[in-house]
PDB file of C-alpha atoms in Angstrom:
ATOM      1  CA  UNK A1373     -80.287 139.882 -19.832  1.00  0.00           C
ATOM      2  CA  UNK A1374     -83.465 139.740 -17.841  1.00  0.00           C
ATOM      3  CA  UNK A1375     -86.514 137.562 -18.395  1.00  0.00           C
ATOM      4  CA  UNK A1376     -88.922 138.713 -21.059  1.00  0.00           C
ATOM      5  CA  UNK A1377     -92.428 139.511 -19.739  1.00  0.00           C
ATOM      6  CA  UNK A1378     -95.100 137.260 -21.151  1.00  0.00           C
ATOM      7  CA  UNK A1379     -98.351 138.996 -21.886  1.00  0.00           C
ATOM      8  CA  UNK A1380    -101.491 136.974 -21.461  1.00  0.00           C
ATOM      9  CA  UNK A1381    -103.504 136.467 -24.612  1.00  0.00           C
ATOM     10  CA  UNK A1382    -107.155 137.122 -24.068  1.00  0.00           C
ATOM     11  CA  UNK A1383    -110.070 135.542 -25.909  1.00  0.00           C
ATOM     12  CA  UNK A1384    -107.928 132.745 -27.364  1.00  0.00           C
ATOM     13  CA  UNK A1385    -109.756 129.505 -28.019  1.00  0.00           C
ATOM     14  CA  UNK A1386    -108.351 126.054 -27.397  1.00  0.00           C
ATOM     15  CA  UNK A1387    -107.389 124.404 -30.647  1.00  0.00           C
ATOM     16  CA  UNK A1388    -109.767 121.506 -31.425  1.00  0.00           C
ATOM     17  CA  UNK A1389    -109.252 118.560 -33.716  1.00  0.00           C
ATOM     18  CA  UNK A1390    -111.427 118.587 -36.742  1.00  0.00           C
ATOM     19  CA  UNK A1391    -113.410 115.402 -37.392  1.00  0.00           C
ATOM     20  CA  UNK A1392    -111.431 114.815 -40.616  1.00  0.00           C
ATOM     21  CA  UNK A1393    -108.023 114.940 -38.820  1.00  0.00           C
ATOM     22  CA  UNK A1394    -105.576 112.189 -39.672  1.00  0.00           C
ATOM     23  CA  UNK A1395    -104.750 111.519 -35.969  1.00  0.00           C
ATOM     24  CA  UNK A1396    -108.339 110.517 -35.152  1.00  0.00           C
ATOM     25  CA  UNK A1397    -109.125 106.786 -35.319  1.00  0.00           C
ATOM     26  CA  UNK A1398    -112.054 105.485 -37.368  1.00  0.00           C
ATOM     27  CA  UNK A1399    -114.184 104.662 -34.312  1.00  0.00           C
ATOM     28  CA  UNK A1400    -113.793 108.212 -32.963  1.00  0.00           C
ATOM     29  CA  UNK A1401    -115.064 109.863 -36.089  1.00  0.00           C
ATOM     30  CA  UNK A1402    -118.671 110.777 -36.048  1.00  0.00           C
ATOM     31  CA  UNK A1403    -120.762 109.390 -38.833  1.00  0.00           C
ATOM     32  CA  UNK A1404    -123.427 111.657 -40.321  1.00  0.00           C
ATOM     33  CA  UNK A1405    -126.762 110.938 -38.809  1.00  0.00           C
ATOM     34  CA  UNK A1406    -129.456 109.812 -41.201  1.00  0.00           C
ATOM     35  CA  UNK A1407    -132.923 111.140 -40.562  1.00  0.00           C
ATOM     36  CA  UNK A1408    -135.550 108.497 -40.138  1.00  0.00           C
ATOM     37  CA  UNK A1409    -138.657 109.191 -42.116  1.00  0.00           C
ATOM     38  CA  UNK A1410    -141.777 109.198 -39.994  1.00  0.00           C
ATOM     39  CA  UNK A1411    -144.610 106.973 -40.982  1.00  0.00           C
ATOM     40  CA  UNK A1412    -147.781 109.091 -41.193  1.00  0.00           C
ATOM     41  CA  UNK A1413    -150.023 106.070 -40.376  1.00  0.00           C
ATOM     42  CA  UNK A1414    -148.497 105.501 -36.920  1.00  0.00           C
ATOM     43  CA  UNK A1415    -150.283 106.875 -33.864  1.00  0.00           C
ATOM     44  CA  UNK A1416    -148.728 109.935 -32.280  1.00  0.00           C
ATOM     45  CA  UNK A1417    -147.919 109.569 -28.600  1.00  0.00           C
ATOM     46  CA  UNK A1418    -147.868 112.600 -26.339  1.00  0.00           C
ATOM     47  CA  UNK A1419    -147.631 112.956 -22.631  1.00  0.00           C
ATOM     48  CA  UNK A1420    -150.437 114.837 -20.975  1.00  0.00           C
ATOM     49  CA  UNK A1421    -150.123 115.640 -17.270  1.00  0.00           C
ATOM     50  CA  UNK A1422    -152.711 113.906 -15.102  1.00  0.00           C
ATOM     51  CA  UNK A1423    -155.343 116.318 -13.853  1.00  0.00           C
ATOM     52  CA  UNK A1424    -155.684 116.034 -10.031  1.00  0.00           C
ATOM     53  CA  UNK A1425    -158.884 114.443  -8.875  1.00  0.00           C
ATOM     54  CA  UNK A1426    -159.168 116.835  -5.899  1.00  0.00           C
ATOM     55  CA  UNK A1427    -159.848 119.871  -8.121  1.00  0.00           C
ATOM     56  CA  UNK A1428    -163.381 120.714  -9.273  1.00  0.00           C
ATOM     57  CA  UNK A1429    -162.341 123.289 -11.853  1.00  0.00           C
ATOM     58  CA  UNK A1430    -160.459 125.765  -9.672  1.00  0.00           C
ATOM     59  CA  UNK A1431    -162.084 124.601  -6.383  1.00  0.00           C
ATOM     60  CA  UNK A1432    -159.833 122.390  -4.263  1.00  0.00           C
ATOM     61  CA  UNK A1433    -161.950 119.861  -2.410  1.00  0.00           C
ATOM     62  CA  UNK A1434    -159.058 118.689  -0.224  1.00  0.00           C
ATOM     63  CA  UNK A1435    -158.796 122.028   1.578  1.00  0.00           C
ATOM     64  CA  UNK A1436    -160.728 122.123   4.766  1.00  0.00           C
ATOM     65  CA  UNK A1437    -160.333 122.507   8.486  1.00  0.00           C
ATOM     66  CA  UNK A1438    -157.955 121.648  10.095  1.00  0.00           C
ATOM     67  CA  UNK A1439    -155.775 123.456   7.613  1.00  0.00           C
ATOM     68  CA  UNK A1440    -152.252 122.195   7.047  1.00  0.00           C
ATOM     69  CA  UNK A1441    -149.906 125.151   6.336  1.00  0.00           C
ATOM     70  CA  UNK A1442    -146.487 124.663   4.853  1.00  0.00           C
ATOM     71  CA  UNK A1443    -144.271 127.380   6.422  1.00  0.00           C
ATOM     72  CA  UNK A1444    -141.321 128.873   4.559  1.00  0.00           C
ATOM     73  CA  UNK A1445    -138.094 130.138   6.305  1.00  0.00           C
ATOM     74  CA  UNK A1446    -138.660 133.847   5.653  1.00  0.00           C
ATOM     75  CA  UNK A1447    -142.322 133.593   6.891  1.00  0.00           C
ATOM     76  CA  UNK A1448    -141.096 132.733  10.359  1.00  0.00           C
ATOM     77  CA  UNK A1449    -138.541 135.558  10.299  1.00  0.00           C
ATOM     78  CA  UNK A1450    -141.043 138.191   9.131  1.00  0.00           C
ATOM     79  CA  UNK A1451    -143.575 136.920  11.681  1.00  0.00           C
ATOM     80  CA  UNK A1452    -141.018 137.546  14.456  1.00  0.00           C
ATOM     81  CA  UNK A1453    -140.310 141.032  13.125  1.00  0.00           C
ATOM     82  CA  UNK A1454    -144.076 141.791  12.978  1.00  0.00           C
ATOM     83  CA  UNK A1455    -144.437 140.326  16.548  1.00  0.00           C
ATOM     84  CA  UNK A1456    -147.015 137.809  15.433  1.00  0.00           C
ATOM     85  CA  UNK A1457    -147.644 134.411  17.152  1.00  0.00           C
ATOM     86  CA  UNK A1458    -147.701 131.991  14.247  1.00  0.00           C
ATOM     87  CA  UNK A1459    -150.434 129.489  15.295  1.00  0.00           C
ATOM     88  CA  UNK A1460    -152.733 132.184  16.864  1.00  0.00           C
ATOM     89  CA  UNK A1461    -152.449 134.517  13.870  1.00  0.00           C
ATOM     90  CA  UNK A1462    -153.127 131.654  11.462  1.00  0.00           C
ATOM     91  CA  UNK A1463    -156.304 130.812  13.373  1.00  0.00           C
ATOM     92  CA  UNK A1464    -157.359 134.464  13.361  1.00  0.00           C
ATOM     93  CA  UNK A1465    -156.887 134.543   9.608  1.00  0.00           C
ATOM     94  CA  UNK A1466    -158.725 131.326   8.707  1.00  0.00           C
ATOM     95  CA  UNK A1467    -161.210 131.053  11.662  1.00  0.00           C
ATOM     96  CA  UNK A1468    -160.356 127.384  11.983  1.00  0.00           C
ATOM     97  CA  UNK A1469    -157.782 125.013  13.503  1.00  0.00           C
ATOM     98  CA  UNK A1470    -154.419 125.354  11.716  1.00  0.00           C
ATOM     99  CA  UNK A1471    -151.540 122.907  11.810  1.00  0.00           C
ATOM    100  CA  UNK A1472    -148.294 124.531  10.683  1.00  0.00           C
ATOM    101  CA  UNK A1473    -146.056 122.016   8.849  1.00  0.00           C
ATOM    102  CA  UNK A1474    -142.310 122.450   8.560  1.00  0.00           C
ATOM    103  CA  UNK A1475    -140.148 120.400   6.140  1.00  0.00           C
ATOM    104  CA  UNK A1476    -136.635 119.135   6.837  1.00  0.00           C
ATOM    105  CA  UNK A1477    -135.331 121.584   4.178  1.00  0.00           C
ATOM    106  CA  UNK A1478    -136.836 124.633   5.878  1.00  0.00           C
ATOM    107  CA  UNK A1479    -135.484 123.394   9.233  1.00  0.00           C
ATOM    108  CA  UNK A1480    -131.992 122.991   7.721  1.00  0.00           C
ATOM    109  CA  UNK A1481    -132.172 126.526   6.226  1.00  0.00           C
ATOM    110  CA  UNK A1482    -133.049 128.002   9.641  1.00  0.00           C
ATOM    111  CA  UNK A1483    -130.206 126.077  11.253  1.00  0.00           C
ATOM    112  CA  UNK A1484    -127.784 127.344   8.607  1.00  0.00           C
ATOM    113  CA  UNK A1485    -128.734 130.997   9.379  1.00  0.00           C
ATOM    114  CA  UNK A1486    -126.905 130.666  12.671  1.00  0.00           C
ATOM    115  CA  UNK A1487    -127.083 132.402  15.993  1.00  0.00           C
ATOM    116  CA  UNK A1488    -128.912 135.457  14.697  1.00  0.00           C
ATOM    117  CA  UNK A1489    -132.028 133.432  13.991  1.00  0.00           C
ATOM    118  CA  UNK A1490    -132.110 131.309  17.175  1.00  0.00           C
ATOM    119  CA  UNK A1491    -135.637 132.569  18.021  1.00  0.00           C
ATOM    120  CA  UNK A1492    -136.849 131.326  14.641  1.00  0.00           C
ATOM    121  CA  UNK A1493    -135.278 127.999  15.355  1.00  0.00           C
ATOM    122  CA  UNK A1494    -136.912 127.774  18.713  1.00  0.00           C
ATOM    123  CA  UNK A1495    -140.320 128.605  17.147  1.00  0.00           C
ATOM    124  CA  UNK A1496    -139.774 125.965  14.418  1.00  0.00           C
ATOM    125  CA  UNK A1497    -139.049 123.313  17.082  1.00  0.00           C
ATOM    126  CA  UNK A1498    -142.374 124.021  18.733  1.00  0.00           C
ATOM    127  CA  UNK A1499    -144.352 120.750  19.376  1.00  0.00           C
ATOM    128  CA  UNK A1500    -147.458 122.229  17.743  1.00  0.00           C
ATOM    129  CA  UNK A1501    -145.569 122.241  14.423  1.00  0.00           C
ATOM    130  CA  UNK A1502    -145.780 119.091  12.345  1.00  0.00           C
ATOM    131  CA  UNK A1503    -142.425 117.848  10.902  1.00  0.00           C
ATOM    132  CA  UNK A1504    -142.477 116.580   7.326  1.00  0.00           C
ATOM    133  CA  UNK A1505    -139.504 114.422   6.271  1.00  0.00           C
ATOM    134  CA  UNK A1506    -137.851 115.076   2.924  1.00  0.00           C
ATOM    135  CA  UNK A1507    -136.614 112.288   0.589  1.00  0.00           C
ATOM    136  CA  UNK A1508    -134.810 114.405  -2.041  1.00  0.00           C
ATOM    137  CA  UNK A1509    -131.172 115.490  -2.125  1.00  0.00           C
ATOM    138  CA  UNK A1510    -130.090 118.971  -1.145  1.00  0.00           C
ATOM    139  CA  UNK A1511    -131.687 121.511   1.197  1.00  0.00           C
ATOM    140  CA  UNK A1512    -133.222 124.066  -1.224  1.00  0.00           C
ATOM    141  CA  UNK A1513    -136.573 124.721   0.462  1.00  0.00           C
ATOM    142  CA  UNK A1514    -138.372 126.476  -2.486  1.00  0.00           C
ATOM    143  CA  UNK A1515    -138.094 123.466  -4.840  1.00  0.00           C
ATOM    144  CA  UNK A1516    -139.144 121.160  -1.969  1.00  0.00           C
ATOM    145  CA  UNK A1517    -142.263 123.196  -1.202  1.00  0.00           C
ATOM    146  CA  UNK A1518    -143.279 123.510  -4.855  1.00  0.00           C
ATOM    147  CA  UNK A1519    -142.784 119.757  -5.427  1.00  0.00           C
ATOM    148  CA  UNK A1520    -144.750 118.852  -2.310  1.00  0.00           C
ATOM    149  CA  UNK A1521    -147.672 121.166  -3.164  1.00  0.00           C
ATOM    150  CA  UNK A1522    -147.739 119.904  -6.770  1.00  0.00           C
ATOM    151  CA  UNK A1523    -148.101 116.283  -5.527  1.00  0.00           C
ATOM    152  CA  UNK A1524    -150.448 116.891  -2.591  1.00  0.00           C
ATOM    153  CA  UNK A1525    -152.905 119.721  -2.942  1.00  0.00           C
ATOM    154  CA  UNK A1526    -153.997 119.623   0.702  1.00  0.00           C
ATOM    155  CA  UNK A1527    -151.584 122.377   1.842  1.00  0.00           C
ATOM    156  CA  UNK A1528    -151.671 126.168   2.091  1.00  0.00           C
ATOM    157  CA  UNK A1529    -148.227 127.725   1.528  1.00  0.00           C
ATOM    158  CA  UNK A1530    -147.120 130.445   3.959  1.00  0.00           C
ATOM    159  CA  UNK A1531    -144.393 132.603   2.415  1.00  0.00           C
ATOM    160  CA  UNK A1532    -143.218 136.165   1.830  1.00  0.00           C
ATOM    161  CA  UNK A1533    -140.881 135.266  -0.982  1.00  0.00           C
ATOM    162  CA  UNK A1534    -141.920 136.788  -4.328  1.00  0.00           C
ATOM    163  CA  UNK A1535    -140.293 134.137  -6.548  1.00  0.00           C
ATOM    164  CA  UNK A1536    -141.872 131.348  -4.598  1.00  0.00           C
ATOM    165  CA  UNK A1537    -145.229 133.057  -4.737  1.00  0.00           C
ATOM    166  CA  UNK A1538    -144.913 133.416  -8.502  1.00  0.00           C
ATOM    167  CA  UNK A1539    -144.119 129.680  -8.832  1.00  0.00           C
ATOM    168  CA  UNK A1540    -147.049 128.595  -6.567  1.00  0.00           C
ATOM    169  CA  UNK A1541    -149.573 130.860  -8.376  1.00  0.00           C
ATOM    170  CA  UNK A1542    -149.006 128.644 -11.513  1.00  0.00           C
ATOM    171  CA  UNK A1543    -150.233 125.580  -9.587  1.00  0.00           C
ATOM    172  CA  UNK A1544    -154.053 125.564  -9.490  1.00  0.00           C
ATOM    173  CA  UNK A1545    -155.912 125.113  -6.182  1.00  0.00           C
ATOM    174  CA  UNK A1546    -153.030 126.095  -3.857  1.00  0.00           C
ATOM    175  CA  UNK A1547    -153.653 129.203  -1.668  1.00  0.00           C
ATOM    176  CA  UNK A1548    -150.823 131.398  -0.441  1.00  0.00           C
ATOM    177  CA  UNK A1549    -150.665 132.958   3.009  1.00  0.00           C
ATOM    178  CA  UNK A1550    -148.666 136.146   3.398  1.00  0.00           C
ATOM    179  CA  UNK A1551    -148.052 138.986   5.882  1.00  0.00           C
ATOM    180  CA  UNK A1552    -149.484 142.516   5.360  1.00  0.00           C
ATOM    181  CA  UNK A1553    -150.459 145.290   7.799  1.00  0.00           C
ATOM    182  CA  UNK A1554    -149.171 143.244  10.811  1.00  0.00           C
ATOM    183  CA  UNK A1555    -151.544 140.350  10.196  1.00  0.00           C
ATOM    184  CA  UNK A1556    -151.814 137.271   8.018  1.00  0.00           C
ATOM    185  CA  UNK A1557    -153.797 137.360   4.816  1.00  0.00           C
ATOM    186  CA  UNK A1558    -154.687 134.583   2.453  1.00  0.00           C
ATOM    187  CA  UNK A1559    -154.451 134.828  -1.327  1.00  0.00           C
ATOM    188  CA  UNK A1560    -156.861 132.889  -3.584  1.00  0.00           C
ATOM    189  CA  UNK A1561    -158.776 130.908  -0.948  1.00  0.00           C
ATOM    190  CA  UNK A1562    -161.654 129.012  -2.540  1.00  0.00           C
ATOM    191  CA  UNK A1563    -165.149 130.372  -2.046  1.00  0.00           C
ATOM    192  CA  UNK A1564    -168.356 128.375  -2.066  1.00  0.00           C
ATOM    193  CA  UNK A1565    -168.854 129.401  -5.691  1.00  0.00           C
ATOM    194  CA  UNK A1566    -168.043 126.529  -7.993  1.00  0.00           C
ATOM    195  CA  UNK A1567    -168.105 124.006  -5.185  1.00  0.00           C
ATOM    196  CA  UNK A1568    -169.705 120.625  -5.943  1.00  0.00           C
ATOM    197  CA  UNK A1569    -173.213 120.339  -4.520  1.00  0.00           C
ATOM    198  CA  UNK A1570    -174.067 117.092  -2.692  1.00  0.00           C
TER     199      UNK A1570
END
């Protein structure tokens, strides 16, 4: 007699002990939670995010030449494909001195891409680029850029990534630089309208 084939049972759940089971000890049993009645006379506390002092309505007073531009990984790659010199094209776009900033996360992402993106790595290691150290765990650049821009509103974000653009548009006073028609363009750069008069 041969071995009987065992068929696998699909969609079977693990058997769980009910809370009233005899094998459970008293301390392991959950007691029903009693709802505490709220006192209507107590003051209600709520957390409201602090409004940044650099914003005058939608106008960001911290933005001004020399512009500090946070560069994303794909922005460097697309610039190489479009045959654009990063610093020169940024200056042509903004008509002012630009300092491209690159975070440790973006640098790590470029290094992970390997031999194919060695030109992008060489561009990122340019001495004209300012290196920004990261203190958080992991190397996910999108979260890093969004967090940095939320804390410090003195940056312009250079990216081609749609998801990152969507996330940054929700943060007031942060312009986005992108590539179109073989040149850099800026989205939502503040005009003189609404600026504080001194």
